[in-house]
PDB file of C-alpha atoms in Angstrom:
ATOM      1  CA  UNK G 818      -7.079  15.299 -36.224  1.00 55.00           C
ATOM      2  CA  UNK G 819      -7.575  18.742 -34.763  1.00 58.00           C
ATOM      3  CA  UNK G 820      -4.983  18.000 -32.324  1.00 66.00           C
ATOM      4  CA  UNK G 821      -2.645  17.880 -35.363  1.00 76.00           C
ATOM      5  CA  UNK G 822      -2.298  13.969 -35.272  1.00 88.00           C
ATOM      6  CA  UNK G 823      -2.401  11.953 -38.807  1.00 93.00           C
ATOM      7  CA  UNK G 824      -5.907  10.090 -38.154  1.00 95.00           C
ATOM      8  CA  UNK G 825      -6.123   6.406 -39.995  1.00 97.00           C
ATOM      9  CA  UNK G 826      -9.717   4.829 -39.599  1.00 96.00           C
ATOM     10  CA  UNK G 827     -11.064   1.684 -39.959  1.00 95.00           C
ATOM     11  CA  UNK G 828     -14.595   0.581 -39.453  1.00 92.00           C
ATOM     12  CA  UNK G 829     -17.360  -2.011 -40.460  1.00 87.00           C
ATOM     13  CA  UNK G 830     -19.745   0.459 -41.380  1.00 88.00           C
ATOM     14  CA  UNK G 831     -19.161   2.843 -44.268  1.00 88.00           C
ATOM     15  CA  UNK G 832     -21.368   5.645 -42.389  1.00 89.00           C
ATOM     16  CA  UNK G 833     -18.680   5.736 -39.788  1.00 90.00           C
ATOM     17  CA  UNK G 834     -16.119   5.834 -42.016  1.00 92.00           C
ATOM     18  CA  UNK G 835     -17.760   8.757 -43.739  1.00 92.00           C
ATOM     19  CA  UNK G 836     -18.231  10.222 -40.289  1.00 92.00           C
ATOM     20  CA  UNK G 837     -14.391   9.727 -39.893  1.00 93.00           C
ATOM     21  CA  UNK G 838     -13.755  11.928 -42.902  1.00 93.00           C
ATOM     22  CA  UNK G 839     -15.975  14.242 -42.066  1.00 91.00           C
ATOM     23  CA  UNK G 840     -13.801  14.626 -38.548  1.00 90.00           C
ATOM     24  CA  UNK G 841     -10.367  15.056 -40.245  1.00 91.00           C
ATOM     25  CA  UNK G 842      -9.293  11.636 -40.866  1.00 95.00           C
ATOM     26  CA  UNK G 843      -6.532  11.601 -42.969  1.00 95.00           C
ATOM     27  CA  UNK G 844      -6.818   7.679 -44.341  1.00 96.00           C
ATOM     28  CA  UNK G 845     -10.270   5.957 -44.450  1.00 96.00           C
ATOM     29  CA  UNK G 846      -9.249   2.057 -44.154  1.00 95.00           C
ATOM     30  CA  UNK G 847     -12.675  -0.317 -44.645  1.00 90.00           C
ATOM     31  CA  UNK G 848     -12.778  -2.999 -42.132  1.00 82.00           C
ATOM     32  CA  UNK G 849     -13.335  -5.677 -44.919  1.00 79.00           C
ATOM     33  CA  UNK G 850      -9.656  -5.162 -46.404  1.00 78.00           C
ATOM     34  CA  UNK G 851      -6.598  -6.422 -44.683  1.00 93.00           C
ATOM     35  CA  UNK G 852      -6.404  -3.471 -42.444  1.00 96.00           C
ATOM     36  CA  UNK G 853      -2.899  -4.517 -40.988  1.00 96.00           C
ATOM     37  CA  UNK G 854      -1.399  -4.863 -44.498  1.00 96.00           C
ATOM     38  CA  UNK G 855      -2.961  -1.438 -45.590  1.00 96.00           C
ATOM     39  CA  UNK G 856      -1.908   0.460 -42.432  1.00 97.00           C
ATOM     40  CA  UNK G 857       1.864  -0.812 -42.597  1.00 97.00           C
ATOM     41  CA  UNK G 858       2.856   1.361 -45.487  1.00 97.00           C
ATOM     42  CA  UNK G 859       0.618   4.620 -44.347  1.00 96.00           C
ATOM     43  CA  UNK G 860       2.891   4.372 -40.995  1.00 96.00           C
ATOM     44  CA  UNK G 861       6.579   3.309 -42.501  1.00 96.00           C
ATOM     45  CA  UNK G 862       6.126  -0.255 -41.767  1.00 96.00           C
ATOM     46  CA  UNK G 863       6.154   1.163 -38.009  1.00 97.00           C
ATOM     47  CA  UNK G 864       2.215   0.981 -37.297  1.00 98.00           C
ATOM     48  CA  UNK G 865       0.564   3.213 -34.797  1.00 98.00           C
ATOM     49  CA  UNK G 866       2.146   5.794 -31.959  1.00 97.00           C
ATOM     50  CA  UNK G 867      -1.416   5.414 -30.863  1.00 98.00           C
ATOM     51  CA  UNK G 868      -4.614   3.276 -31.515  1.00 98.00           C
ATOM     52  CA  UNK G 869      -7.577   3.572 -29.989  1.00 96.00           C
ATOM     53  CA  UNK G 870     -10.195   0.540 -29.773  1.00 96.00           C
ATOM     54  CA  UNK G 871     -13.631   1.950 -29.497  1.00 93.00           C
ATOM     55  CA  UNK G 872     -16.271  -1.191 -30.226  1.00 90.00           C
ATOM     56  CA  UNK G 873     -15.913  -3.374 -26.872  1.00 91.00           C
ATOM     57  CA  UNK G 874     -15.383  -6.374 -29.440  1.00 92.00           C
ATOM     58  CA  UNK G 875     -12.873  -9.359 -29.190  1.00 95.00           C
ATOM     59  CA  UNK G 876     -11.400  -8.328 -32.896  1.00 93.00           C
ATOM     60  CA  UNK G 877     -11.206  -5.142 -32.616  1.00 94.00           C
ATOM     61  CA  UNK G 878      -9.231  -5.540 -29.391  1.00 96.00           C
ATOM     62  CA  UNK G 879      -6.945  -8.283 -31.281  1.00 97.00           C
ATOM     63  CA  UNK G 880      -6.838  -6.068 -34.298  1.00 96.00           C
ATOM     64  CA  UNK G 881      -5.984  -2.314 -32.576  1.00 97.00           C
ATOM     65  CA  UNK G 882      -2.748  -4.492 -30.467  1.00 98.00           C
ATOM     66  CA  UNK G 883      -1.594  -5.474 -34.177  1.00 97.00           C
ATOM     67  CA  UNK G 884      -1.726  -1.854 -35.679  1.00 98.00           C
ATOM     68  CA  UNK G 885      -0.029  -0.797 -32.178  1.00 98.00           C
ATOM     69  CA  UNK G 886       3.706   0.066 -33.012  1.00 98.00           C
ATOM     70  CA  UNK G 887       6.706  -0.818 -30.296  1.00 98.00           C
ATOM     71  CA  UNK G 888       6.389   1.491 -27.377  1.00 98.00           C
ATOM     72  CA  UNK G 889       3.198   2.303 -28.649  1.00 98.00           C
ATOM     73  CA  UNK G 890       0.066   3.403 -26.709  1.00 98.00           C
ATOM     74  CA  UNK G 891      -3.568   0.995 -27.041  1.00 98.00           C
ATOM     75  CA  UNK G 892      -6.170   2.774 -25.268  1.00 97.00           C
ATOM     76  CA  UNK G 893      -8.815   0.518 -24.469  1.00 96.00           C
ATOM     77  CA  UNK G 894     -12.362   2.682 -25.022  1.00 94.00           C
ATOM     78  CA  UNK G 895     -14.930   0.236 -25.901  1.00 89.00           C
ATOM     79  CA  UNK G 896     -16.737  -1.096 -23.058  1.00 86.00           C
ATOM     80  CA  UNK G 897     -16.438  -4.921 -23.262  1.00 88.00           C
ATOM     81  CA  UNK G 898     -18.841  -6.057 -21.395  1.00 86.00           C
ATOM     82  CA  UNK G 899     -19.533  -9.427 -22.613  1.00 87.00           C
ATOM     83  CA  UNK G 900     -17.414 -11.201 -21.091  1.00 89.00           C
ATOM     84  CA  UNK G 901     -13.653 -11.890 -20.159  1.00 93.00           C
ATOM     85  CA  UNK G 902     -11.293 -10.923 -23.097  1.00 94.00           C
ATOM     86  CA  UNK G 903      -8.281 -13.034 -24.436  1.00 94.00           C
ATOM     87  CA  UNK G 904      -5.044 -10.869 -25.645  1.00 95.00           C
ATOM     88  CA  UNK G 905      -1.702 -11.869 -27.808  1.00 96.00           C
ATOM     89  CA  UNK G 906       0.612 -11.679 -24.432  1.00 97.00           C
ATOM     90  CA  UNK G 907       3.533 -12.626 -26.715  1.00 98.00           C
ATOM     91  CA  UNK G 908       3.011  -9.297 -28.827  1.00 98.00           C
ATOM     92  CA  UNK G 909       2.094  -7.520 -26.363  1.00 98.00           C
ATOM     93  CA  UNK G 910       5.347  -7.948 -24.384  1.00 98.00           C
ATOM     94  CA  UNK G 911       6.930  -8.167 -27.815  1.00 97.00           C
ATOM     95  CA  UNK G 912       6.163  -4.461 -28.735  1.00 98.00           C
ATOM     96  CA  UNK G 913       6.093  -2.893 -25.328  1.00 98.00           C
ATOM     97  CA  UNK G 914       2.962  -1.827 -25.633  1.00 98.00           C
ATOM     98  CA  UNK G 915       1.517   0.908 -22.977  1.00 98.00           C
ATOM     99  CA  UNK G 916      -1.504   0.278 -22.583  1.00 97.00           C
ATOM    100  CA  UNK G 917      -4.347   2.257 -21.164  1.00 95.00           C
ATOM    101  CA  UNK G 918      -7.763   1.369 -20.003  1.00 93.00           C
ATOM    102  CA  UNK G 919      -9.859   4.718 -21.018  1.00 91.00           C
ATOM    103  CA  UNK G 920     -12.408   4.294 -18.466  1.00 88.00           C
ATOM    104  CA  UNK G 921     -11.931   6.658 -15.450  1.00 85.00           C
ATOM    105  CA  UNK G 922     -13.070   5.338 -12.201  1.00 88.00           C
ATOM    106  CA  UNK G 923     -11.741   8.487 -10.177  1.00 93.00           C
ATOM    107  CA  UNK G 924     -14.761  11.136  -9.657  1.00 93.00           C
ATOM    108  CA  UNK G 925     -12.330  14.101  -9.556  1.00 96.00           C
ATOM    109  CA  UNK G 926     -10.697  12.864 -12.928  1.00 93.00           C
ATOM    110  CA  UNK G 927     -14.208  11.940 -14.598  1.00 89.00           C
ATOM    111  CA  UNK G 928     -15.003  15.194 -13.925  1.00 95.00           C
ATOM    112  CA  UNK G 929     -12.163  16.987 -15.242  1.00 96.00           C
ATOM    113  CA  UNK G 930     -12.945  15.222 -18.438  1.00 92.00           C
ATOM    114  CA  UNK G 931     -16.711  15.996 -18.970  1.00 94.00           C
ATOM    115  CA  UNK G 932     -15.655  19.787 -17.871  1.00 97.00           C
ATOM    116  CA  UNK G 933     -12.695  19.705 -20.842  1.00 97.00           C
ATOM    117  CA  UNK G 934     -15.111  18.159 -23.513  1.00 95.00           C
ATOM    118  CA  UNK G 935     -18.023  20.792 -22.080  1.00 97.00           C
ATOM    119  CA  UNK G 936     -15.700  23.484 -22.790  1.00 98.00           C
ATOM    120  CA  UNK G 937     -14.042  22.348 -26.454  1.00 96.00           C
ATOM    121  CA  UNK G 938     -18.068  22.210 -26.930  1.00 96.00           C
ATOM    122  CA  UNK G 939     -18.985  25.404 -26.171  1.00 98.00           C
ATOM    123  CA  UNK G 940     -16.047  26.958 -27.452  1.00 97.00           C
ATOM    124  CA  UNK G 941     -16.628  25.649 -30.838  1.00 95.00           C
ATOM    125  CA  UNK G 942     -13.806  23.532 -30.863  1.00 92.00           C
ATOM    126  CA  UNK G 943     -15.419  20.399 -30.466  1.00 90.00           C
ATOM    127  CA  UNK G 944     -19.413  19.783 -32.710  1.00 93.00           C
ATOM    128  CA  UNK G 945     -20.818  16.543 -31.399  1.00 94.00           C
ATOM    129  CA  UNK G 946     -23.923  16.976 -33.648  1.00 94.00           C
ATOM    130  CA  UNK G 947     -23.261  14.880 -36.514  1.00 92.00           C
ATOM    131  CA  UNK G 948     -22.666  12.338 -34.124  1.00 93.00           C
ATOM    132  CA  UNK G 949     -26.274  12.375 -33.158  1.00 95.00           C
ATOM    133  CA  UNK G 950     -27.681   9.962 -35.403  1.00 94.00           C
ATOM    134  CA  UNK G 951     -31.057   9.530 -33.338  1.00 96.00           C
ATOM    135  CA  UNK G 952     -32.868  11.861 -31.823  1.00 97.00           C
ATOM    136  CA  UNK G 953     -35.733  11.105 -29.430  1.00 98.00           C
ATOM    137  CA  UNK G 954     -37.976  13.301 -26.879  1.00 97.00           C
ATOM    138  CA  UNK G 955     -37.704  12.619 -23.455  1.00 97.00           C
ATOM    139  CA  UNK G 956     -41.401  10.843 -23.312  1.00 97.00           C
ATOM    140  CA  UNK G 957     -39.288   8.458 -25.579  1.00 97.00           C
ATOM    141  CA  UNK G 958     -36.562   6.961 -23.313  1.00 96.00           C
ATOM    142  CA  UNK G 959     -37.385   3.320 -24.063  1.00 96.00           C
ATOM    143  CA  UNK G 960     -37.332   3.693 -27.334  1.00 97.00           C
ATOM    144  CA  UNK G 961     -33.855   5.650 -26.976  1.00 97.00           C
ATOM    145  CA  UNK G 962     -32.171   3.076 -24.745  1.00 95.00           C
ATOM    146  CA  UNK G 963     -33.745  -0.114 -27.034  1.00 97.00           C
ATOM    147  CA  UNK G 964     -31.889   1.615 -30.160  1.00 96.00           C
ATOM    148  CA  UNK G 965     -28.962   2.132 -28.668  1.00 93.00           C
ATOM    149  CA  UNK G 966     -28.951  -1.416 -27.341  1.00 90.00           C
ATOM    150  CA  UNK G 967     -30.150  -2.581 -30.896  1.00 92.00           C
ATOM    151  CA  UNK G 968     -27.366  -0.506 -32.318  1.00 88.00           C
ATOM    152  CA  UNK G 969     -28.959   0.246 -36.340  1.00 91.00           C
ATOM    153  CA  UNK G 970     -26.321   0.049 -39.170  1.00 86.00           C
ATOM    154  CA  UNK G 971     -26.523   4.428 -39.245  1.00 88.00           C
ATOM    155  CA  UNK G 972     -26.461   4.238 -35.382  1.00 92.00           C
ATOM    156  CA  UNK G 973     -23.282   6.386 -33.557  1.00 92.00           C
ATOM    157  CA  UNK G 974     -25.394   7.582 -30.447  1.00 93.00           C
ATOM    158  CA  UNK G 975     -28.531   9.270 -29.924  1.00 95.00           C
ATOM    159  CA  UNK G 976     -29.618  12.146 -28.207  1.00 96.00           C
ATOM    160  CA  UNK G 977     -32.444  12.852 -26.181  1.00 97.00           C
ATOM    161  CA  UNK G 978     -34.240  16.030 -26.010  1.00 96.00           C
ATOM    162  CA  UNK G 979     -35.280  17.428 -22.780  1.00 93.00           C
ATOM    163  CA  UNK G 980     -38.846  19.297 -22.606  1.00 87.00           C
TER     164      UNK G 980
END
């Protein structure tokens, strides 16, 4: 949204929707509704320019290629780790869809990244804080890593505080 791009959000959880707001989104979409039929008319009956999927799930990943418009972009985020993943081929090919995998495996290009995102950080431009949901000490790593893995209903990410 501070880019200037019209943000539509859809989530599960009604904290991250809040969240959303909170960062600019323009339309707050809950995850409960039909979320293609209430995204069609926000976009012209078009859909997305870009979506990005952020939860590593099978339905999100099904869901973000349907709210992807023709010659649209679907960056892939979410780390699906669970195993292999199915896609619509059919719409995919169908729309055109470009189609980007957001996880950087080249070091110089990882770095770049952090580098940018330190920077909009200590610029001001970026404020990561209210995404810190959980905050632990450093004597508390387990506990850190077994929330995170547990993912809580108010869980976005947790922080942990160096002595």
């Amino acid at each position: 949204a501070a880019a200037g791009a019209r943000v539509i959000a859809t989530s599960r959880r009604a904290f991250a929707l809040d969240l959303a707001r909170q960062f600019g989104a323009a339309d707050i979409i809950e995850e409960s509704a039909d979320v293609v039929s209430a995204v069609k008319p926000l976009t012209g009956g078009k859909f997305c320019d870009v979506v990005i999927e952020c939860t590593g799930k099978q339905s999100a990943l099904d869901l973000a290629a349907e709210l992807t418009r023709e010659r649209g972009r679907l960056v892939i985020a979410g780390y699906h780790q669970d195993g292999p993943r199915q896609i619509n081929m059919q719409l995919w090919n169908w729309r055109g869809l470009d189609v980007i995998n957001a996880h950087e495996r080249d070091p110089q290009i990882y770095r770049a990244g952090m580098e940018a995102a330190v920077r909009a950080v200590e610029s001001g431009l970026l404020d990561p804080r209210p995404l810190y949901t959980h905050r632990f000490g450093f004597e508390q790593m387990g506990e850190a890593f077994a929330t995170a893995l547990a993912r809580p209903r108010d869980f976005i990410k947790a922080l942990v505080l160096m002595p």
